[in-house]
């Protein structure tokens, strides 16, 4: 009797779940009996959908429904609260499975060379997003003390950060925002949030839906500056640039509609600035080396599709700076890692060590190609990796591997309190019940449980210590 082909997928975000689902479909078509275990370092699944998307994005979070369906029938086994590289090493995992797919994503802020980066009040967007999404491994308190803030970046994460900072907390109560986050935002004295991009308005990386939602935030005025729209790139003005696609045209119309608006006198303002390259975060030594401002060099088109500095510098008085300029992959212990690119080196998904494929080790998602593209792009990416894995099936399947109980026995013997799909369903139901029990004017779908220990205890039906 042929033993099943056993595969471990590390990371239960969209990349990992898509990889598992595509593998089981294509394996079935090829007549391969595959058994898939999906490992997650957190007690709950869904990765950046749960811990990387702003809480007021219900349409994006609707992706959870399709991810749920991929896991609900039990064909892919979820094993949560397991840190691969610590609770179980890569070598141990490879001894238990014929193949291992890494889908660990990009969870760190991109490296940036900017004087003043270490000042009090200088933050990376990744940490702030983790805080407002209730990630169990970040502090429960965030120092929201500034009235004037700067957000660096012209992508969707920058807009999420700016919107959460500017939005009135009462308008977030219909989301799954954790109680500690709501309390922190209530205490925030913020008045002005400034978003800065190095390029012009025609080069913004936002999606139209993100941009449109920004203008629908109650009690917040959007402020634009005419001088930023006067610096139209030569390619655009001379017609040398390819005609803008529909998406760019939609965003241009949105921006123009905001320019035509009259200020309402709202208590909070969200400013969009373009053609600003950050030069230095300025310090206030009297406040213990805290952020006191930020200096920019104004930029302009260089005529070749890039930008250049103008030699004109401008300072803004702010008390906090949030860097939303991209993410960077997180290494897995004992797995090759390209520190410069922030990815696991690979060839189409086959992990490489000194240029040679590591037998049975694969990568998909942002840890494979870097943090680019939207969530849906991970499907095509996973398809390429699974194709490589199935090409290698004959070489890998001959190795002797233990049965499916070996990993759970291994974790139990090591004292790892792992969670399961049934455990997630219990936690999900608990959070929804907390939302139903909320005594207030807003209707809350759920209230996230934040502490890891409490998540594990609820998932495993343990008594919660108070």
Tab-separated table of C-alpha atoms in Angstrom:
chain	number	residue	atom	x	y	z
A	1	UNK	CA	0.000	0.000	0.000
A	2	UNK	CA	1.366	3.404	-1.009
A	3	UNK	CA	1.805	5.770	1.898
A	4	UNK	CA	0.351	9.294	1.567
A	5	UNK	CA	2.539	12.130	0.346
A	6	UNK	CA	2.837	14.395	3.394
A	7	UNK	CA	3.357	18.147	3.037
A	8	UNK	CA	3.742	20.847	5.698
A	9	UNK	CA	2.810	24.440	4.856
A	10	UNK	CA	4.288	27.019	7.244
A	11	UNK	CA	2.048	30.082	7.544
A	12	UNK	CA	-1.764	30.124	7.663
A	13	UNK	CA	-2.275	33.445	5.909
A	14	UNK	CA	-3.681	33.740	2.381
A	15	UNK	CA	-0.409	32.566	0.767
A	16	UNK	CA	-0.280	29.384	2.836
A	17	UNK	CA	-3.967	28.575	2.549
A	18	UNK	CA	-3.987	29.150	-1.209
A	19	UNK	CA	-0.906	26.939	-1.566
A	20	UNK	CA	-2.535	24.142	0.420
A	21	UNK	CA	-5.779	24.379	-1.525
A	22	UNK	CA	-4.064	24.402	-4.923
A	23	UNK	CA	-1.858	21.471	-3.875
A	24	UNK	CA	-4.749	19.269	-2.851
A	25	UNK	CA	-6.655	20.080	-6.072
A	26	UNK	CA	-3.736	19.431	-8.413
A	27	UNK	CA	-2.588	16.371	-6.470
A	28	UNK	CA	-6.069	14.876	-6.783
A	29	UNK	CA	-6.006	15.511	-10.535
A	30	UNK	CA	-2.650	13.718	-10.707
A	31	UNK	CA	-3.900	10.788	-8.614
A	32	UNK	CA	-1.596	11.617	-5.683
A	33	UNK	CA	-2.830	10.951	-2.153
A	34	UNK	CA	-1.607	14.083	-0.373
A	35	UNK	CA	-1.984	14.982	3.312
A	36	UNK	CA	-1.433	18.621	4.191
A	37	UNK	CA	-0.727	20.187	7.593
A	38	UNK	CA	-0.918	23.970	7.859
A	39	UNK	CA	1.287	25.430	10.611
A	40	UNK	CA	0.722	28.858	12.122
A	41	UNK	CA	2.776	30.659	14.762
A	42	UNK	CA	-0.339	32.403	16.115
A	43	UNK	CA	-3.257	30.621	17.779
A	44	UNK	CA	-5.654	31.753	15.007
A	45	UNK	CA	-5.464	31.453	11.205
A	46	UNK	CA	-5.678	34.003	8.342
A	47	UNK	CA	-2.410	35.872	8.857
A	48	UNK	CA	-2.492	39.422	7.505
A	49	UNK	CA	-6.254	39.255	6.998
A	50	UNK	CA	-6.631	39.089	10.775
A	51	UNK	CA	-3.496	40.989	11.792
A	52	UNK	CA	-2.497	43.171	8.833
A	53	UNK	CA	-5.676	44.728	7.421
A	54	UNK	CA	-7.226	47.794	9.058
A	55	UNK	CA	-10.319	46.871	11.104
A	56	UNK	CA	-12.600	49.155	9.047
A	57	UNK	CA	-12.090	47.143	5.841
A	58	UNK	CA	-14.961	44.631	5.899
A	59	UNK	CA	-14.885	44.146	2.120
A	60	UNK	CA	-11.239	43.078	2.143
A	61	UNK	CA	-11.849	40.913	5.168
A	62	UNK	CA	-14.588	39.186	3.187
A	63	UNK	CA	-11.726	37.108	1.789
A	64	UNK	CA	-11.914	35.260	5.113
A	65	UNK	CA	-15.100	33.578	3.871
A	66	UNK	CA	-13.296	31.892	0.991
A	67	UNK	CA	-10.292	31.012	3.163
A	68	UNK	CA	-12.672	29.522	5.747
A	69	UNK	CA	-14.254	27.347	3.064
A	70	UNK	CA	-10.842	26.012	2.045
A	71	UNK	CA	-10.164	24.806	5.593
A	72	UNK	CA	-13.628	23.885	6.840
A	73	UNK	CA	-13.825	20.367	5.366
A	74	UNK	CA	-10.725	19.229	7.269
A	75	UNK	CA	-8.750	18.143	4.205
A	76	UNK	CA	-6.088	20.637	5.285
A	77	UNK	CA	-5.245	20.243	8.974
A	78	UNK	CA	-4.560	23.442	10.919
A	79	UNK	CA	-1.900	23.304	13.651
A	80	UNK	CA	-1.660	26.706	15.339
A	81	UNK	CA	0.453	28.317	18.063
A	82	UNK	CA	3.550	26.571	16.717
A	83	UNK	CA	6.677	28.584	15.909
A	84	UNK	CA	8.633	26.763	13.203
A	85	UNK	CA	12.295	27.305	13.950
A	86	UNK	CA	11.667	27.280	17.721
A	87	UNK	CA	8.951	24.795	18.769
A	88	UNK	CA	9.970	22.547	15.893
A	89	UNK	CA	13.045	23.059	13.722
A	90	UNK	CA	13.078	22.953	9.949
A	91	UNK	CA	15.197	19.781	10.057
A	92	UNK	CA	12.668	18.134	12.367
A	93	UNK	CA	9.807	19.210	10.134
A	94	UNK	CA	11.552	17.821	7.076
A	95	UNK	CA	12.046	14.506	8.873
A	96	UNK	CA	8.283	14.313	9.411
A	97	UNK	CA	7.134	15.433	5.936
A	98	UNK	CA	8.124	14.749	2.360
A	99	UNK	CA	7.986	18.465	1.532
A	100	UNK	CA	7.775	21.773	3.389
A	101	UNK	CA	6.379	24.997	1.891
A	102	UNK	CA	7.298	28.291	3.575
A	103	UNK	CA	4.565	30.935	3.444
A	104	UNK	CA	5.695	33.075	6.360
A	105	UNK	CA	5.153	36.443	4.689
A	106	UNK	CA	6.761	39.805	5.380
A	107	UNK	CA	6.085	41.125	8.867
A	108	UNK	CA	8.902	43.624	9.482
A	109	UNK	CA	9.216	47.228	8.357
A	110	UNK	CA	11.503	47.823	5.401
A	111	UNK	CA	14.930	49.178	6.290
A	112	UNK	CA	15.305	52.934	5.746
A	113	UNK	CA	18.309	55.198	6.198
A	114	UNK	CA	16.879	58.317	7.825
A	115	UNK	CA	18.586	60.359	10.565
A	116	UNK	CA	16.425	60.566	13.685
A	117	UNK	CA	14.868	57.172	13.133
A	118	UNK	CA	15.462	56.162	16.756
A	119	UNK	CA	13.855	59.205	18.347
A	120	UNK	CA	10.930	58.749	20.721
A	121	UNK	CA	7.811	59.149	18.602
A	122	UNK	CA	9.305	57.518	15.490
A	123	UNK	CA	7.417	54.333	14.602
A	124	UNK	CA	7.299	51.638	11.956
A	125	UNK	CA	3.910	51.007	10.390
A	126	UNK	CA	4.222	47.232	10.864
A	127	UNK	CA	4.260	47.583	14.644
A	128	UNK	CA	1.388	50.069	14.666
A	129	UNK	CA	-0.732	47.875	12.380
A	130	UNK	CA	-0.041	44.902	14.658
A	131	UNK	CA	-1.146	46.988	17.645
A	132	UNK	CA	-4.431	48.220	16.188
A	133	UNK	CA	-5.207	44.740	14.833
A	134	UNK	CA	-4.716	43.160	18.266
A	135	UNK	CA	-1.626	41.057	17.512
A	136	UNK	CA	-0.885	39.089	20.692
A	137	UNK	CA	2.882	39.644	20.586
A	138	UNK	CA	2.977	43.460	20.680
A	139	UNK	CA	2.433	45.681	23.755
A	140	UNK	CA	-1.176	46.440	24.622
A	141	UNK	CA	-0.484	50.176	24.962
A	142	UNK	CA	0.511	52.544	22.148
A	143	UNK	CA	1.829	56.073	22.929
A	144	UNK	CA	-0.756	58.236	21.150
A	145	UNK	CA	0.342	61.624	22.459
A	146	UNK	CA	0.854	63.797	19.349
A	147	UNK	CA	-1.499	66.418	17.947
A	148	UNK	CA	0.441	66.642	14.651
A	149	UNK	CA	1.649	63.449	12.936
A	150	UNK	CA	3.488	62.526	9.747
A	151	UNK	CA	2.955	59.303	7.783
A	152	UNK	CA	5.640	58.483	5.198
A	153	UNK	CA	4.480	56.490	2.192
A	154	UNK	CA	2.036	56.521	-0.702
A	155	UNK	CA	0.695	52.979	-0.538
A	156	UNK	CA	-2.361	51.342	0.987
A	157	UNK	CA	-0.660	50.724	4.334
A	158	UNK	CA	0.102	54.450	4.630
A	159	UNK	CA	-3.560	55.227	4.013
A	160	UNK	CA	-4.674	52.628	6.554
A	161	UNK	CA	-2.350	54.057	9.195
A	162	UNK	CA	-3.402	57.635	8.455
A	163	UNK	CA	-7.098	56.790	8.453
A	164	UNK	CA	-6.942	54.899	11.759
A	165	UNK	CA	-4.999	57.776	13.343
A	166	UNK	CA	-7.429	60.431	12.059
A	167	UNK	CA	-10.723	58.583	12.405
A	168	UNK	CA	-12.980	59.280	15.346
A	169	UNK	CA	-12.894	56.154	17.579
A	170	UNK	CA	-16.692	55.916	17.793
A	171	UNK	CA	-16.734	55.207	14.050
A	172	UNK	CA	-14.569	52.115	14.606
A	173	UNK	CA	-16.911	50.439	17.064
A	174	UNK	CA	-18.740	48.583	14.296
A	175	UNK	CA	-15.482	46.760	13.484
A	176	UNK	CA	-13.597	44.021	15.351
A	177	UNK	CA	-11.288	46.573	16.994
A	178	UNK	CA	-9.964	45.286	20.338
A	179	UNK	CA	-11.097	47.126	23.464
A	180	UNK	CA	-7.582	48.274	24.409
A	181	UNK	CA	-7.079	49.779	20.945
A	182	UNK	CA	-10.366	51.647	21.064
A	183	UNK	CA	-9.499	53.026	24.501
A	184	UNK	CA	-6.091	54.176	23.236
A	185	UNK	CA	-7.599	55.948	20.231
A	186	UNK	CA	-10.202	57.653	22.419
A	187	UNK	CA	-7.386	59.220	24.444
A	188	UNK	CA	-5.496	60.413	21.345
A	189	UNK	CA	-5.280	64.241	21.030
A	190	UNK	CA	-4.564	64.114	17.270
A	191	UNK	CA	-5.688	67.055	15.152
A	192	UNK	CA	-3.682	66.818	11.907
A	193	UNK	CA	-2.332	63.769	10.093
A	194	UNK	CA	0.045	64.523	7.193
A	195	UNK	CA	0.745	61.844	4.552
A	196	UNK	CA	3.894	62.411	2.451
A	197	UNK	CA	4.952	60.815	-0.846
A	198	UNK	CA	8.212	61.268	-2.768
A	199	UNK	CA	6.478	61.281	-6.144
A	200	UNK	CA	3.529	63.137	-7.625
A	201	UNK	CA	-0.205	62.493	-7.403
A	202	UNK	CA	-0.182	60.585	-10.717
A	203	UNK	CA	2.177	57.997	-9.191
A	204	UNK	CA	0.335	57.117	-5.996
A	205	UNK	CA	0.188	53.412	-5.156
A	206	UNK	CA	-3.194	53.476	-3.437
A	207	UNK	CA	-6.074	51.469	-4.857
A	208	UNK	CA	-9.212	53.453	-5.792
A	209	UNK	CA	-11.297	51.820	-3.081
A	210	UNK	CA	-8.746	52.777	-0.414
A	211	UNK	CA	-8.555	56.342	-1.680
A	212	UNK	CA	-12.331	56.750	-1.942
A	213	UNK	CA	-12.846	55.440	1.603
A	214	UNK	CA	-10.451	58.074	2.878
A	215	UNK	CA	-12.787	60.855	1.776
A	216	UNK	CA	-15.746	59.221	3.496
A	217	UNK	CA	-14.351	59.422	7.036
A	218	UNK	CA	-16.848	61.416	9.138
A	219	UNK	CA	-15.581	64.502	10.942
A	220	UNK	CA	-12.290	64.641	9.009
A	221	UNK	CA	-11.410	67.199	6.315
A	222	UNK	CA	-9.114	66.141	3.449
A	223	UNK	CA	-6.540	68.838	2.629
A	224	UNK	CA	-4.606	69.002	-0.659
A	225	UNK	CA	-2.090	71.598	-1.883
A	226	UNK	CA	-2.224	73.219	-5.318
A	227	UNK	CA	1.572	73.435	-5.606
A	228	UNK	CA	1.760	69.635	-5.483
A	229	UNK	CA	-0.448	69.414	-8.571
A	230	UNK	CA	1.509	72.026	-10.498
A	231	UNK	CA	4.574	69.736	-10.696
A	232	UNK	CA	3.169	67.523	-13.435
A	233	UNK	CA	5.774	65.133	-14.814
A	234	UNK	CA	7.216	65.888	-18.241
A	235	UNK	CA	6.100	62.486	-19.503
A	236	UNK	CA	2.497	63.373	-18.676
A	237	UNK	CA	2.615	66.952	-19.941
A	238	UNK	CA	4.285	66.062	-23.243
A	239	UNK	CA	2.159	62.990	-23.859
A	240	UNK	CA	5.189	60.686	-23.879
A	241	UNK	CA	3.821	58.634	-21.036
A	242	UNK	CA	1.435	55.828	-21.841
A	243	UNK	CA	-2.199	56.815	-21.433
A	244	UNK	CA	-3.335	56.353	-17.869
A	245	UNK	CA	-5.399	53.272	-17.150
A	246	UNK	CA	-8.903	53.395	-15.773
A	247	UNK	CA	-7.654	52.981	-12.209
A	248	UNK	CA	-5.377	56.015	-12.465
A	249	UNK	CA	-8.153	58.067	-14.029
A	250	UNK	CA	-10.538	57.155	-11.211
A	251	UNK	CA	-7.998	58.208	-8.591
A	252	UNK	CA	-7.317	61.477	-10.437
A	253	UNK	CA	-11.044	62.239	-10.357
A	254	UNK	CA	-11.193	61.477	-6.636
A	255	UNK	CA	-8.294	63.802	-5.886
A	256	UNK	CA	-9.812	66.573	-8.030
A	257	UNK	CA	-13.141	66.239	-6.225
A	258	UNK	CA	-11.336	66.807	-2.934
A	259	UNK	CA	-9.553	69.854	-4.329
A	260	UNK	CA	-12.958	71.283	-5.227
A	261	UNK	CA	-14.337	70.796	-1.720
A	262	UNK	CA	-14.676	73.605	0.767
A	263	UNK	CA	-13.289	72.876	4.255
A	264	UNK	CA	-16.014	72.004	6.748
A	265	UNK	CA	-14.115	73.057	9.854
A	266	UNK	CA	-13.946	69.451	11.045
A	267	UNK	CA	-11.978	68.909	14.269
A	268	UNK	CA	-9.491	66.651	12.488
A	269	UNK	CA	-7.692	67.075	9.186
A	270	UNK	CA	-5.909	64.602	6.930
A	271	UNK	CA	-3.348	66.262	4.617
A	272	UNK	CA	-1.980	64.621	1.450
A	273	UNK	CA	1.423	65.955	0.358
A	274	UNK	CA	3.331	64.985	-2.791
A	275	UNK	CA	6.872	65.631	-4.085
A	276	UNK	CA	8.413	65.359	-0.590
A	277	UNK	CA	11.529	63.255	0.091
A	278	UNK	CA	12.241	62.776	3.823
A	279	UNK	CA	15.704	63.992	4.838
A	280	UNK	CA	15.755	63.961	8.645
A	281	UNK	CA	13.492	63.494	11.634
A	282	UNK	CA	14.113	66.465	13.895
A	283	UNK	CA	14.645	66.151	17.639
A	284	UNK	CA	13.592	68.084	20.693
A	285	UNK	CA	16.354	67.409	23.221
A	286	UNK	CA	14.354	69.181	25.930
A	287	UNK	CA	11.726	66.467	25.567
A	288	UNK	CA	14.183	63.603	25.954
A	289	UNK	CA	15.185	63.250	22.306
A	290	UNK	CA	11.598	63.112	21.147
A	291	UNK	CA	10.343	63.856	17.636
A	292	UNK	CA	9.794	67.589	17.156
A	293	UNK	CA	9.513	67.794	13.373
A	294	UNK	CA	10.554	66.366	10.053
A	295	UNK	CA	12.551	67.882	7.173
A	296	UNK	CA	11.892	67.164	3.513
A	297	UNK	CA	13.529	68.055	0.229
A	298	UNK	CA	10.999	68.950	-2.428
A	299	UNK	CA	11.311	66.770	-5.525
A	300	UNK	CA	10.356	67.080	-9.172
A	301	UNK	CA	10.218	64.823	-12.254
A	302	UNK	CA	13.600	64.115	-13.825
A	303	UNK	CA	12.143	63.631	-17.304
A	304	UNK	CA	13.110	59.957	-17.394
A	305	UNK	CA	10.383	58.474	-15.240
A	306	UNK	CA	12.123	59.194	-11.941
A	307	UNK	CA	12.464	62.095	-9.548
A	308	UNK	CA	15.257	64.418	-8.472
A	309	UNK	CA	15.792	66.775	-5.592
A	310	UNK	CA	15.237	70.479	-6.126
A	311	UNK	CA	17.465	71.756	-3.316
A	312	UNK	CA	14.406	73.274	-1.655
A	313	UNK	CA	13.921	72.104	1.940
A	314	UNK	CA	10.864	72.439	4.122
A	315	UNK	CA	10.230	71.540	7.772
A	316	UNK	CA	6.972	70.443	9.392
A	317	UNK	CA	6.277	70.569	13.099
A	318	UNK	CA	5.092	67.105	14.138
A	319	UNK	CA	5.421	65.078	17.325
A	320	UNK	CA	5.281	61.619	15.741
A	321	UNK	CA	6.426	60.004	12.494
A	322	UNK	CA	5.069	56.722	11.103
A	323	UNK	CA	7.073	54.981	8.357
A	324	UNK	CA	4.844	53.097	5.912
A	325	UNK	CA	7.338	52.520	3.120
A	326	UNK	CA	7.067	48.776	2.767
A	327	UNK	CA	7.537	45.460	4.519
A	328	UNK	CA	10.402	43.016	4.724
A	329	UNK	CA	10.450	39.236	4.998
A	330	UNK	CA	11.067	37.518	8.315
A	331	UNK	CA	13.785	34.821	8.344
A	332	UNK	CA	13.028	31.300	9.519
A	333	UNK	CA	15.798	29.783	11.613
A	334	UNK	CA	18.088	27.443	9.635
A	335	UNK	CA	16.539	28.446	6.292
A	336	UNK	CA	18.630	30.347	3.704
A	337	UNK	CA	17.728	34.044	3.678
A	338	UNK	CA	18.715	36.963	1.467
A	339	UNK	CA	19.063	39.869	3.905
A	340	UNK	CA	19.394	42.440	1.142
A	341	UNK	CA	16.208	41.426	-0.670
A	342	UNK	CA	14.402	40.271	2.474
A	343	UNK	CA	13.301	36.964	0.905
A	344	UNK	CA	14.163	33.279	0.933
A	345	UNK	CA	16.320	32.719	-2.192
A	346	UNK	CA	14.445	30.494	-4.607
A	347	UNK	CA	13.958	29.469	-8.202
A	348	UNK	CA	10.272	29.523	-9.027
A	349	UNK	CA	9.539	28.448	-5.456
A	350	UNK	CA	12.323	25.892	-4.962
A	351	UNK	CA	14.426	27.168	-2.048
A	352	UNK	CA	18.101	27.639	-2.945
A	353	UNK	CA	21.186	27.317	-0.758
A	354	UNK	CA	24.320	28.678	-2.458
A	355	UNK	CA	22.455	28.455	-5.743
A	356	UNK	CA	21.447	24.796	-5.346
A	357	UNK	CA	17.878	23.598	-4.617
A	358	UNK	CA	17.252	22.333	-1.086
A	359	UNK	CA	15.430	19.005	-1.561
A	360	UNK	CA	11.827	19.157	-0.379
A	361	UNK	CA	11.872	22.843	0.664
A	362	UNK	CA	9.750	25.464	-1.114
A	363	UNK	CA	8.522	29.045	-0.684
A	364	UNK	CA	5.471	31.021	-1.726
A	365	UNK	CA	3.967	34.450	-1.158
A	366	UNK	CA	5.858	37.486	0.083
A	367	UNK	CA	8.684	35.426	1.616
A	368	UNK	CA	9.275	34.120	-1.926
A	369	UNK	CA	8.982	37.289	-4.042
A	370	UNK	CA	8.904	40.227	-1.646
A	371	UNK	CA	5.974	42.305	-0.369
A	372	UNK	CA	4.470	43.340	-3.692
A	373	UNK	CA	1.011	42.858	-5.128
A	374	UNK	CA	-2.393	42.425	-3.542
A	375	UNK	CA	-3.748	39.424	-1.668
A	376	UNK	CA	-5.200	37.881	-4.826
A	377	UNK	CA	-1.778	37.783	-6.469
A	378	UNK	CA	-0.705	35.059	-4.061
A	379	UNK	CA	-2.904	32.551	-5.919
A	380	UNK	CA	-0.829	32.669	-9.095
A	381	UNK	CA	2.340	32.702	-7.048
A	382	UNK	CA	1.254	29.596	-5.124
A	383	UNK	CA	0.364	27.870	-8.382
A	384	UNK	CA	3.950	28.236	-9.629
A	385	UNK	CA	5.383	26.829	-6.393
A	386	UNK	CA	2.986	23.862	-6.366
A	387	UNK	CA	3.904	23.105	-9.974
A	388	UNK	CA	7.574	22.835	-8.959
A	389	UNK	CA	6.714	20.662	-5.953
A	390	UNK	CA	4.669	18.235	-8.052
A	391	UNK	CA	7.483	18.050	-10.617
A	392	UNK	CA	9.669	16.840	-7.728
A	393	UNK	CA	7.063	14.441	-6.330
A	394	UNK	CA	8.635	11.274	-7.672
A	395	UNK	CA	11.995	12.173	-6.116
A	396	UNK	CA	10.484	13.046	-2.739
A	397	UNK	CA	7.761	10.444	-2.300
A	398	UNK	CA	10.150	7.515	-1.946
A	399	UNK	CA	11.450	8.719	1.414
A	400	UNK	CA	10.011	7.029	4.500
A	401	UNK	CA	7.969	9.393	6.645
A	402	UNK	CA	5.913	8.704	9.810
A	403	UNK	CA	2.122	8.861	9.841
A	404	UNK	CA	0.035	11.962	10.542
A	405	UNK	CA	-0.074	11.401	14.318
A	406	UNK	CA	3.694	11.804	14.608
A	407	UNK	CA	3.646	15.606	14.582
A	408	UNK	CA	0.943	15.977	17.235
A	409	UNK	CA	2.708	13.431	19.457
A	410	UNK	CA	5.981	15.287	18.895
A	411	UNK	CA	4.456	18.645	19.896
A	412	UNK	CA	2.697	17.164	22.910
A	413	UNK	CA	5.915	15.546	24.130
A	414	UNK	CA	7.679	18.886	23.735
A	415	UNK	CA	4.983	20.653	25.754
A	416	UNK	CA	3.688	22.805	22.895
A	417	UNK	CA	0.050	23.845	23.414
A	418	UNK	CA	-0.961	23.768	19.785
A	419	UNK	CA	-4.389	24.822	18.532
A	420	UNK	CA	-6.615	23.282	15.863
A	421	UNK	CA	-9.397	24.215	13.439
A	422	UNK	CA	-12.008	23.232	16.021
A	423	UNK	CA	-10.168	25.457	18.460
A	424	UNK	CA	-10.364	28.369	16.026
A	425	UNK	CA	-14.101	27.823	15.670
A	426	UNK	CA	-14.387	28.028	19.458
A	427	UNK	CA	-12.352	31.256	19.575
A	428	UNK	CA	-14.311	32.706	16.677
A	429	UNK	CA	-17.593	31.970	18.434
A	430	UNK	CA	-16.272	33.478	21.667
A	431	UNK	CA	-15.244	36.730	19.954
A	432	UNK	CA	-18.608	36.975	18.214
A	433	UNK	CA	-20.365	36.454	21.536
A	434	UNK	CA	-18.333	39.308	23.017
A	435	UNK	CA	-19.563	41.490	20.158
A	436	UNK	CA	-23.167	40.429	20.739
A	437	UNK	CA	-22.802	41.281	24.416
A	438	UNK	CA	-21.465	44.780	23.803
A	439	UNK	CA	-23.583	47.290	25.699
A	440	UNK	CA	-23.493	50.368	23.499
A	441	UNK	CA	-25.079	52.108	20.541
A	442	UNK	CA	-22.918	50.363	17.922
A	443	UNK	CA	-23.511	46.848	16.618
A	444	UNK	CA	-20.271	44.902	16.889
A	445	UNK	CA	-19.660	41.762	14.835
A	446	UNK	CA	-16.920	40.629	17.212
A	447	UNK	CA	-14.438	41.888	19.780
A	448	UNK	CA	-10.995	40.415	19.298
A	449	UNK	CA	-9.315	38.554	22.121
A	450	UNK	CA	-5.738	39.867	22.231
A	451	UNK	CA	-3.610	37.948	24.806
A	452	UNK	CA	-2.057	34.805	23.352
A	453	UNK	CA	-2.607	32.785	26.530
A	454	UNK	CA	-6.293	33.652	26.516
A	455	UNK	CA	-6.647	32.748	22.833
A	456	UNK	CA	-4.988	29.368	23.422
A	457	UNK	CA	-7.074	28.671	26.523
A	458	UNK	CA	-10.347	29.451	24.722
A	459	UNK	CA	-9.290	27.393	21.685
A	460	UNK	CA	-8.369	24.416	23.863
A	461	UNK	CA	-11.391	24.789	26.200
A	462	UNK	CA	-9.120	25.410	29.163
A	463	UNK	CA	-10.029	27.357	32.272
A	464	UNK	CA	-8.863	30.961	31.843
A	465	UNK	CA	-6.843	32.237	34.792
A	466	UNK	CA	-8.006	35.662	35.947
